mmCIF file of C-alpha atoms in Angstrom:
data_model
loop_
_atom_site.group_PDB
_atom_site.id
_atom_site.type_symbol
_atom_site.label_atom_id
_atom_site.label_comp_id
_atom_site.label_asym_id
_atom_site.label_seq_id
_atom_site.Cartn_x
_atom_site.Cartn_y
_atom_site.Cartn_z
ATOM 1 C CA MET N 1 -53.389 10.439 51.340
ATOM 2 C CA LEU N 2 -55.413 7.365 50.489
ATOM 3 C CA LEU N 3 -54.775 5.425 47.160
ATOM 4 C CA HIS N 4 -57.459 3.257 45.704
ATOM 5 C CA CYS N 5 -56.750 1.129 42.519
ATOM 6 C CA THR N 6 -59.489 -0.348 40.242
ATOM 7 C CA LEU N 7 -59.373 -1.777 36.805
ATOM 8 C CA VAL N 8 -61.649 0.200 34.298
ATOM 9 C CA GLU N 9 -61.973 -0.892 30.638
ATOM 10 C CA GLY N 10 -58.500 -2.350 30.624
ATOM 11 C CA GLN N 11 -56.753 0.418 32.284
ATOM 12 C CA TYR N 12 -55.775 0.816 35.919
ATOM 13 C CA ARG N 13 -57.455 3.754 37.626
ATOM 14 C CA PHE N 14 -55.786 5.151 40.732
ATOM 15 C CA THR N 15 -57.818 7.492 42.861
ATOM 16 C CA TYR N 16 -55.938 9.674 45.359
ATOM 17 C CA LEU N 17 -58.198 10.998 48.189
ATOM 18 C CA GLY N 18 -57.113 13.692 50.687
ATOM 19 C CA ASP N 19 -57.602 17.432 51.645
ATOM 20 C CA ASP N 20 -61.346 17.156 50.681
ATOM 21 C CA SER N 21 -60.451 16.547 47.072
ATOM 22 C CA ALA N 22 -59.959 13.536 44.767
ATOM 23 C CA ALA N 23 -57.683 13.121 41.758
ATOM 24 C CA VAL N 24 -58.065 10.253 39.343
ATOM 25 C CA MET N 25 -55.328 9.035 37.048
ATOM 26 C CA LEU N 26 -55.696 6.367 34.379
ATOM 27 C CA VAL N 27 -52.649 4.292 33.771
ATOM 28 C CA PRO N 28 -52.414 2.249 30.565
ATOM 29 C CA LYS N 29 -52.283 -1.533 30.584
ATOM 30 C CA ASP N 30 -49.999 -1.947 27.588
ATOM 31 C CA SER N 31 -46.571 -0.341 27.210
ATOM 32 C CA LEU N 32 -46.471 -0.832 23.447
ATOM 33 C CA VAL N 33 -49.457 -0.175 21.258
ATOM 34 C CA SER N 34 -49.807 -0.228 17.427
ATOM 35 C CA MET N 35 -50.939 3.163 16.323
ATOM 36 C CA ARG N 36 -50.910 2.634 12.541
ATOM 37 C CA SER N 37 -50.096 -0.287 10.221
ATOM 38 C CA VAL N 38 -49.115 0.221 6.575
ATOM 39 C CA ARG N 39 -46.625 -2.724 6.219
ATOM 40 C CA ASN N 40 -44.028 -0.912 4.190
ATOM 41 C CA GLY N 41 -40.969 -1.857 6.276
ATOM 42 C CA ILE N 42 -40.629 1.534 7.946
ATOM 43 C CA ASN N 43 -41.199 1.503 11.650
ATOM 44 C CA VAL N 44 -41.580 4.694 13.889
ATOM 45 C CA PHE N 45 -41.759 4.527 17.644
ATOM 46 C CA MET N 46 -43.372 7.463 19.534
ATOM 47 C CA VAL N 47 -42.914 8.095 23.282
ATOM 48 C CA HIS N 48 -45.734 9.470 25.230
ATOM 49 C CA PRO N 49 -45.989 13.090 26.519
ATOM 50 C CA ILE N 50 -45.967 13.870 30.215
ATOM 51 C CA GLU N 51 -49.492 12.317 30.630
ATOM 52 C CA GLY N 52 -48.007 8.846 29.970
ATOM 53 C CA VAL N 53 -50.339 7.929 27.071
ATOM 54 C CA VAL N 54 -50.019 8.230 23.281
ATOM 55 C CA THR N 55 -53.575 9.381 22.653
ATOM 56 C CA LYS N 56 -52.477 12.921 21.827
ATOM 57 C CA LEU N 57 -50.176 11.602 19.197
ATOM 58 C CA GLU N 58 -52.847 9.811 17.102
ATOM 59 C CA SER N 59 -53.297 12.458 14.498
ATOM 60 C CA LEU N 60 -49.473 12.698 13.925
ATOM 61 C CA ALA N 61 -49.321 8.863 13.606
ATOM 62 C CA SER N 62 -52.116 8.751 11.115
ATOM 63 C CA ALA N 63 -50.223 11.250 8.852
ATOM 64 C CA LEU N 64 -47.107 9.057 8.676
ATOM 65 C CA ASN N 65 -46.487 6.554 5.963
ATOM 66 C CA ALA N 66 -44.989 4.024 8.329
ATOM 67 C CA ASP N 67 -45.962 1.416 10.895
ATOM 68 C CA VAL N 68 -46.326 3.520 14.013
ATOM 69 C CA TYR N 69 -45.999 2.177 17.599
ATOM 70 C CA GLY N 70 -46.573 4.120 20.794
ATOM 71 C CA LEU N 71 -44.735 3.659 24.045
ATOM 72 C CA GLN N 72 -46.923 4.334 27.072
ATOM 73 C CA CYS N 73 -46.127 4.539 30.841
ATOM 74 C CA THR N 74 -47.637 1.666 32.591
ATOM 75 C CA ALA N 75 -47.686 0.769 36.300
ATOM 76 C CA GLU N 76 -44.641 -1.439 35.710
ATOM 77 C CA ALA N 77 -42.550 1.363 34.147
ATOM 78 C CA PRO N 78 -39.631 2.689 36.315
ATOM 79 C CA LEU N 79 -40.100 6.369 37.201
ATOM 80 C CA SER N 80 -36.955 7.061 39.199
ATOM 81 C CA SER N 81 -34.921 8.389 36.184
ATOM 82 C CA ILE N 82 -35.287 9.132 32.481
ATOM 83 C CA GLU N 83 -32.424 6.669 31.813
ATOM 84 C CA GLU N 84 -34.234 3.843 33.615
ATOM 85 C CA LEU N 85 -37.513 4.580 31.704
ATOM 86 C CA ALA N 86 -35.651 4.756 28.468
ATOM 87 C CA SER N 87 -33.947 1.375 29.141
ATOM 88 C CA TYR N 88 -37.387 -0.098 29.957
ATOM 89 C CA TYR N 89 -38.913 1.163 26.704
ATOM 90 C CA ILE N 90 -35.949 -0.274 24.730
ATOM 91 C CA ASP N 91 -36.633 -3.652 26.374
ATOM 92 C CA VAL N 92 -40.396 -3.356 25.598
ATOM 93 C CA ARG N 93 -39.660 -2.494 22.011
ATOM 94 C CA THR N 94 -37.262 -5.428 21.471
ATOM 95 C CA ASN N 95 -39.255 -8.208 23.161
#
């Protein structure tokens, strides 16, 4: 299987080629993104679904009366265990 990586509109695009088919995966550039800002002192952090991006959580974020931040899976995120990924997101959130 061949892997080709390009940067497209601020996101890494990995293309896997093999078996006469190609699969493309976009990887977010930023681990922490602001999804809503109301400045009321309440912070909510949302973790991405299986796809690794918080796009599908935007309607929920917009309905909350809080500052909402999304945690996304970037190329730097460790994927060997859920514990390592959680630790990585805690570090991202506090830095």
